[in-house]
mmCIF file of C-alpha atoms in Angstrom:
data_model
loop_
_atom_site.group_PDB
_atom_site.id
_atom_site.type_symbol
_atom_site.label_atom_id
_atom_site.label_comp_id
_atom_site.label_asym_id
_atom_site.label_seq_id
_atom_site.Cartn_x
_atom_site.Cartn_y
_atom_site.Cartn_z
ATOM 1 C CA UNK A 177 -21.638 -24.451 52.937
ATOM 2 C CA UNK A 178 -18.028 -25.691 51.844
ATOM 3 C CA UNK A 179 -16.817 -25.405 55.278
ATOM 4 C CA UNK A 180 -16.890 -24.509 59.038
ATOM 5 C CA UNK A 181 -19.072 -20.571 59.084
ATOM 6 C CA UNK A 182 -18.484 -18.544 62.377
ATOM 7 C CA UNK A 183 -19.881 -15.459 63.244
ATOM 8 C CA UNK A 184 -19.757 -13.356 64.413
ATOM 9 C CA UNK A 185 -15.349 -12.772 63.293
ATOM 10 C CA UNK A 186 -15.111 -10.248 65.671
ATOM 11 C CA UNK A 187 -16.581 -9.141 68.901
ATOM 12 C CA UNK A 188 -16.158 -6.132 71.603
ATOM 13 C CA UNK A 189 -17.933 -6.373 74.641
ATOM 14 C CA UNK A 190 -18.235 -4.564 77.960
ATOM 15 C CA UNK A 191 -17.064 -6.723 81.041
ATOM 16 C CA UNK A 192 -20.186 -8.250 82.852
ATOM 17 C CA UNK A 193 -22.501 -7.918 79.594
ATOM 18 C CA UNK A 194 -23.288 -11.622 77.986
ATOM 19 C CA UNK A 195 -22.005 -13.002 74.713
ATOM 20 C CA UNK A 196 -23.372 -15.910 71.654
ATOM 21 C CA UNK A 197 -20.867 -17.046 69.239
ATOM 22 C CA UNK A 198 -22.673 -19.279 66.700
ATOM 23 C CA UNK A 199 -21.017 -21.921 64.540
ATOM 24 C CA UNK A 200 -22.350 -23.989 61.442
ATOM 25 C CA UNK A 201 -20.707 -27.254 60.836
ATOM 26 C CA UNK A 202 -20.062 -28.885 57.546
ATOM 27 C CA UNK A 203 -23.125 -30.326 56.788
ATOM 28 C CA UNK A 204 -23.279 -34.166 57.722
ATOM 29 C CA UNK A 205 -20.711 -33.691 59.917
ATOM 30 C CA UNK A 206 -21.695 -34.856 63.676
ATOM 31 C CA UNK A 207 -18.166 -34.267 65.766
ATOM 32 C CA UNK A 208 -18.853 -30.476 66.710
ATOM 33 C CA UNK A 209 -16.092 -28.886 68.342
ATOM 34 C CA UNK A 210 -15.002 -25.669 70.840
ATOM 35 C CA UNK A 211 -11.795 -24.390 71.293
ATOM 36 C CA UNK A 212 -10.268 -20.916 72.845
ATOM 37 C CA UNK A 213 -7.050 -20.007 71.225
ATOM 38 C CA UNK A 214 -5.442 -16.933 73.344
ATOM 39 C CA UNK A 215 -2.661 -15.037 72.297
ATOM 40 C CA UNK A 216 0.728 -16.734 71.907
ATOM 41 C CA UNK A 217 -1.172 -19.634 73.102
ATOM 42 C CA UNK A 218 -2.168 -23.210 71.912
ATOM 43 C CA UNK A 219 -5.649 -23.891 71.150
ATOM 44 C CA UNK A 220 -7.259 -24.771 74.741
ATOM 45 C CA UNK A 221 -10.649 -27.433 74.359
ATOM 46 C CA UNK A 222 -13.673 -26.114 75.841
ATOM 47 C CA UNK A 223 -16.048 -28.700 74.609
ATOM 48 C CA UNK A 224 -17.210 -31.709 72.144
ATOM 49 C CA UNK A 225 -20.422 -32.736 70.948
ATOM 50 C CA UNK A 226 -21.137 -36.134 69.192
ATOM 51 C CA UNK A 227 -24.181 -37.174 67.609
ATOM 52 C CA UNK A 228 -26.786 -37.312 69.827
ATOM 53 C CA UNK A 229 -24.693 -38.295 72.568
ATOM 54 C CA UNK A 230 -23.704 -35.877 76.485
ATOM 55 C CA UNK A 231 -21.794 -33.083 75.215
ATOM 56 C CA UNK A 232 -18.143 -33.261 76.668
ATOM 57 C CA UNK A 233 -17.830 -30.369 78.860
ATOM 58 C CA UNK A 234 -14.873 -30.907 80.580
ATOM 59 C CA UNK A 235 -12.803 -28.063 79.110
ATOM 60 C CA UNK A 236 -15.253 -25.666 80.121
ATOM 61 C CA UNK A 237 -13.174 -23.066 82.014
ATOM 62 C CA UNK A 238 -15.973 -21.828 84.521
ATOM 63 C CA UNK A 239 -20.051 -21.956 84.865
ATOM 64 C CA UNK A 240 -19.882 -18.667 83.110
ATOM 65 C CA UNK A 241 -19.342 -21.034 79.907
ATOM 66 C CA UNK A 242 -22.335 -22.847 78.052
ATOM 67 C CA UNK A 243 -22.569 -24.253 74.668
ATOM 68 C CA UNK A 244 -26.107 -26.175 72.781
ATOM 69 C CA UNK A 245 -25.899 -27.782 69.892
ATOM 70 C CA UNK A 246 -29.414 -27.523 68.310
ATOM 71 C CA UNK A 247 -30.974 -30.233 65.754
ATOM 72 C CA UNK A 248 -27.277 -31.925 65.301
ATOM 73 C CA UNK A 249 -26.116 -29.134 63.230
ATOM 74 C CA UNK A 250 -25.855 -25.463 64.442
ATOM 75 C CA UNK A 251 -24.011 -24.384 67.830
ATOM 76 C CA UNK A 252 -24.091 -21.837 69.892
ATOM 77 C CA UNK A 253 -21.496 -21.110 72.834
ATOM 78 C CA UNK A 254 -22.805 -18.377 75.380
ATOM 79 C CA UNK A 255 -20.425 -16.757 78.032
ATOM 80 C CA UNK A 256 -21.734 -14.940 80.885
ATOM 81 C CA UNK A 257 -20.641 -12.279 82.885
ATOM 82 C CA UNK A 258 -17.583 -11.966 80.320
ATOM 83 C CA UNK A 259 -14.479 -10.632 82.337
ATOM 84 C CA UNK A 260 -11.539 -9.565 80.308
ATOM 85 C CA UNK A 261 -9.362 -12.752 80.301
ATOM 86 C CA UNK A 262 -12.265 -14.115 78.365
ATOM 87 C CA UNK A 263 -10.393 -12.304 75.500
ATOM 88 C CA UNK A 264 -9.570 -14.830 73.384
ATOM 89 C CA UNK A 265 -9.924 -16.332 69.280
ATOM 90 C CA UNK A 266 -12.834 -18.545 69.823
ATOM 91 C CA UNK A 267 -12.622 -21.882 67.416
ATOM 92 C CA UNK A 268 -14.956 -23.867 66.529
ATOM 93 C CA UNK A 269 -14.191 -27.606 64.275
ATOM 94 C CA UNK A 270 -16.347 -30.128 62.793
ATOM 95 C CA UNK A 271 -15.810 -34.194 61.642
ATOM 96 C CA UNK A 272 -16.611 -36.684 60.476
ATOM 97 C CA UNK A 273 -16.747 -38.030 63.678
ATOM 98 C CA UNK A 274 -13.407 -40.169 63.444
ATOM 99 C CA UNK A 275 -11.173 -38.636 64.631
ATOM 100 C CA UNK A 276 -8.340 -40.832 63.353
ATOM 101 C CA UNK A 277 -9.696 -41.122 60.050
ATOM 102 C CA UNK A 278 -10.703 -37.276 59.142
ATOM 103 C CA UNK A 279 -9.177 -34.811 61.193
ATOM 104 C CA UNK A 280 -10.697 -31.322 62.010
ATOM 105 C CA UNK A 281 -12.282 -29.063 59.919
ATOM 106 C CA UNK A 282 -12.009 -25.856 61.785
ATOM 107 C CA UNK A 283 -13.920 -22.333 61.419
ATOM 108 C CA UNK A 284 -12.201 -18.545 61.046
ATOM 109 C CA UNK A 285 -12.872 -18.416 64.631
ATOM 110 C CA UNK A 286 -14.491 -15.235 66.983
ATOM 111 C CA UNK A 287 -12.667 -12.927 68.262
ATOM 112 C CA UNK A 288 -13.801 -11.629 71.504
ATOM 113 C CA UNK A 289 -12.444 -8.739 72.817
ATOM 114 C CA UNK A 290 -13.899 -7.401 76.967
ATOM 115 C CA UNK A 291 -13.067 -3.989 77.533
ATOM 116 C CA UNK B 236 -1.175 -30.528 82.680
ATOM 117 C CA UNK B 237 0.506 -29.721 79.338
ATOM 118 C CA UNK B 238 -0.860 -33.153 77.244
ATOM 119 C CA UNK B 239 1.140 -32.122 74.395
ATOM 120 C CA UNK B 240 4.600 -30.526 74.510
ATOM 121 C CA UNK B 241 6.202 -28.442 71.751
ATOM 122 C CA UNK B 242 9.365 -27.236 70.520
ATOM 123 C CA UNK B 243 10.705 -24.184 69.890
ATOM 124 C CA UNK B 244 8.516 -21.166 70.378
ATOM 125 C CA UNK B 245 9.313 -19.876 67.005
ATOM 126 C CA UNK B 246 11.610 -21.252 64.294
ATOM 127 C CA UNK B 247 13.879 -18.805 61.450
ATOM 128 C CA UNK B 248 14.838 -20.516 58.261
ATOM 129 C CA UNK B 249 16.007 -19.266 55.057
ATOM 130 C CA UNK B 250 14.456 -20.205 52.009
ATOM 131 C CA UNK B 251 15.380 -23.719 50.672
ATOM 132 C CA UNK B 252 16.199 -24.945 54.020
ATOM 133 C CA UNK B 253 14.525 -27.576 56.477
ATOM 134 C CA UNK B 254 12.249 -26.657 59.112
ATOM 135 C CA UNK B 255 12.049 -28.952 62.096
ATOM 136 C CA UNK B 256 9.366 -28.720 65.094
ATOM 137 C CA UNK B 257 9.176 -31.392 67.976
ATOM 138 C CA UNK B 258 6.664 -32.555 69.723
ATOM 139 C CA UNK B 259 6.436 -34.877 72.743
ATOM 140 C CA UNK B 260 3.074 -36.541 74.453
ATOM 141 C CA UNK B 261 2.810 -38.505 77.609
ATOM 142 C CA UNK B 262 -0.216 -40.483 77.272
ATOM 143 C CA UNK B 263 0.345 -43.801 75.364
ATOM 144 C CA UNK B 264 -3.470 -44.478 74.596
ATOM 145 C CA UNK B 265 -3.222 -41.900 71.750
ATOM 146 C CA UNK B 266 -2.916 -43.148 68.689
ATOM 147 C CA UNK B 267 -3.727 -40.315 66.071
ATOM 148 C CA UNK B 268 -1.335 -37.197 65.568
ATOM 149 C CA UNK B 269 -1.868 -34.582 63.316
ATOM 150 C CA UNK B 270 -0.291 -31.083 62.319
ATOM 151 C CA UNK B 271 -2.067 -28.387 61.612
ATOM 152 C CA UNK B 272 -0.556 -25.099 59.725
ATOM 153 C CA UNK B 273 -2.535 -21.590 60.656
ATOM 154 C CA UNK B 274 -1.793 -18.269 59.011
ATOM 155 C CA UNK B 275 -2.652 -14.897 60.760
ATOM 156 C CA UNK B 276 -6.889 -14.665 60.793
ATOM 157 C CA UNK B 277 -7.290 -17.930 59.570
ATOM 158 C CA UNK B 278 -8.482 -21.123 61.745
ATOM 159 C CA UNK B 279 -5.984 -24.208 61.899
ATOM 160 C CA UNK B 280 -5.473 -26.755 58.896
ATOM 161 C CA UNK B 281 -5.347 -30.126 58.950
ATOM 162 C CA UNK B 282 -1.600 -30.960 57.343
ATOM 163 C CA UNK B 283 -0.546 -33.955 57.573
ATOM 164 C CA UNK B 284 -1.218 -36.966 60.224
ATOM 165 C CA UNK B 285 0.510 -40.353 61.773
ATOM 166 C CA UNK B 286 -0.460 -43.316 63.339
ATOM 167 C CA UNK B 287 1.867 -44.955 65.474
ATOM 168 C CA UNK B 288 2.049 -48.342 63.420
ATOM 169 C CA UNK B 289 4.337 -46.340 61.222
ATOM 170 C CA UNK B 290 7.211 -44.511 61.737
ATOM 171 C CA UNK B 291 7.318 -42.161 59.119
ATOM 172 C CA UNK B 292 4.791 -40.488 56.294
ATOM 173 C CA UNK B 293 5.878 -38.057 53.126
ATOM 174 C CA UNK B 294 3.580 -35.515 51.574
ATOM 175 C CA UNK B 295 5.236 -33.449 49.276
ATOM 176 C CA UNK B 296 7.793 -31.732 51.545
ATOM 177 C CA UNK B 297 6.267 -32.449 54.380
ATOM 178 C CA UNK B 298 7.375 -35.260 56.582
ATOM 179 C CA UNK B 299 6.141 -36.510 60.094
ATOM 180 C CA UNK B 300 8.641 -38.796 61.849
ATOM 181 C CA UNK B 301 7.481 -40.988 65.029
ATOM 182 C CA UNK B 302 9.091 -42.691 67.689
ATOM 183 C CA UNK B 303 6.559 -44.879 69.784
ATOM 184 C CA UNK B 304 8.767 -45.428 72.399
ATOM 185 C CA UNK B 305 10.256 -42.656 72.871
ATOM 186 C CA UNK B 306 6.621 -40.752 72.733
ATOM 187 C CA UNK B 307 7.858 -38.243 70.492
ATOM 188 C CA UNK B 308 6.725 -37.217 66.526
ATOM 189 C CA UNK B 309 8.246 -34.270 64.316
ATOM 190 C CA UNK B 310 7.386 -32.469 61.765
ATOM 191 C CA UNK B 311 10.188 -32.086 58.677
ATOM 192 C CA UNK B 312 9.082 -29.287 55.626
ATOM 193 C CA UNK B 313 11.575 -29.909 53.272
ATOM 194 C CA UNK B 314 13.014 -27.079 50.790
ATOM 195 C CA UNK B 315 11.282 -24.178 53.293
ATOM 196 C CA UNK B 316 9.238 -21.446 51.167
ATOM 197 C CA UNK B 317 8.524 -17.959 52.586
ATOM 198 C CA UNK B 318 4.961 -19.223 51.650
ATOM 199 C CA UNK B 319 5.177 -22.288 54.107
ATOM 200 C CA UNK B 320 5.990 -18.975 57.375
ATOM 201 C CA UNK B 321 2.675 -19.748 59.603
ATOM 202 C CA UNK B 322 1.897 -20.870 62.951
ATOM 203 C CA UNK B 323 2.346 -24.683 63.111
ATOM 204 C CA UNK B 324 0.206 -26.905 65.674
ATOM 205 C CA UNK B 325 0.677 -30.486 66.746
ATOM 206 C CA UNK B 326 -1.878 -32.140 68.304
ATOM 207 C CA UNK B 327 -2.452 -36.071 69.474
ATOM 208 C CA UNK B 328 -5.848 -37.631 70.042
ATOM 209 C CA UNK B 329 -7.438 -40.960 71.192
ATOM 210 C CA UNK B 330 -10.354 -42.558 69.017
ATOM 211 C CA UNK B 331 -13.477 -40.508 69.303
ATOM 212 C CA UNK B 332 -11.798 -37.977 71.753
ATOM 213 C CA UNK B 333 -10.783 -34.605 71.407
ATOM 214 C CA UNK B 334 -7.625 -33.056 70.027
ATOM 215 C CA UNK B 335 -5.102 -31.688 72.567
ATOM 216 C CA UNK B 336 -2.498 -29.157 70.963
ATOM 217 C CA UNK B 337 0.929 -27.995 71.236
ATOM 218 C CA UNK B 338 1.474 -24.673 72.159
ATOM 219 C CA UNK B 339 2.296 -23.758 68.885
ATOM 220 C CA UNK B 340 5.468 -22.936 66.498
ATOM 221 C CA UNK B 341 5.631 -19.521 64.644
ATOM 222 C CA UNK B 342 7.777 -20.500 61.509
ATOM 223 C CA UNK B 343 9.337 -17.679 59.681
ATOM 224 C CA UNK B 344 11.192 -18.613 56.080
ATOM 225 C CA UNK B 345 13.714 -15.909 55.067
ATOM 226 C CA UNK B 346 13.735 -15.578 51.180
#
């Protein structure tokens, strides 16, 4: 597609029940990013995949948090256990990879709501 | 640690006027810094972006100043539109890194 697809936009959950929020990149794009943007709030980095390189998980708020990037292209971040400050706009970007050079493309984002 | 600190909270200009939002960074290895504009249900996007061998770059009305030294870059929108009232972000990076934002300026243009 033209740009960064999330889905699903919206999401209500009990607390304690598990949740997938899936994200499809611009295609070619290998920078794959995660971001939580709570209200009032800046956007907080979860984590950053590259290529076929580690994934970056140091933003990850708790071991509730997981994210796989499958075949390069499509991601998938999964929170456990989901407690009600989990609430949040979940973002996901793409690149080009460069940072510098091409700046984020981001998504519509998730919004997650625990009740 | 905030990486990324920005100013004000929210901003109220009437129409034709100039819009200002500071930011201010503490880590001198970054050397990209972009703004990004967000209206309500939308994701960020990308604006404009600096990199510190220049001081200063013009799109259209919008302007990002930077001083190096004094670790700090703004954003100028000259000639504020209502259409321009959004959430603005800055952000700074280091080559092949991720972003870290600014908490984040709600901009409101009075016609």
């Amino acid at each position: 597609g033209a740009g960064v697809s999330q889905s699903p936009s919206n999401k209500v959950t009990e607390k304690g029940k598990d949740v997938e929020l899936r994200c499809d990149p611009i295609s070619g794009h290998t920078a794959l990013y995660w971001y939580r943007q709570s209200l009032g709030q800046g956007l907080e980095f979860l984590i950053y995949f590259q290529g076929n390189s580690a994934p970056d998980k140091s933003g990850l708020p708790s071991d509730r948090f997981s994210a796989e990037r499958t075949g390069g292209s499509v991601s998938t971040l999964t929170i456990q256990r989901t407690q009600q400050e989990d609430s949040a706009v979940y973002l996901c970007a793409s690149s080009l990879g460069r940072t510098e050079n091409y700046g984020y493309t981001f998504g519509s984002g998730t919004r997650l709501t625990v009740v | 640690q905030q990486q990324v600190k920005q100013s004000p909270q929210s901003l109220i200009v009437q129409k034709g006027g100039i819009s200002i939002i500071n930011c201010a960074y503490e880590n001198t290895a970054f050397d990209y810094f972009p703004w990004y504009q967000q209206f309500p249900g939308k994701g960020p996007a990308l604006l404009i972006a600096i990199r510190p061998d220049v001081s200063e770059k013009k799109e259209g009305r919008f302007t990002i100043s930077f001083n190096k030294s004094a670790k700090q870059f703004s954003l100028h929108i000259m000639d504020s539109q209502p259409g321009d009232s959004a959430t603005y972000f800055c952000a700074a990076s280091r080559t092949g890194n991720q972003f870290y934002f600014g908490t984040g300026t709600s901009l409101t243009v009075i016609p």
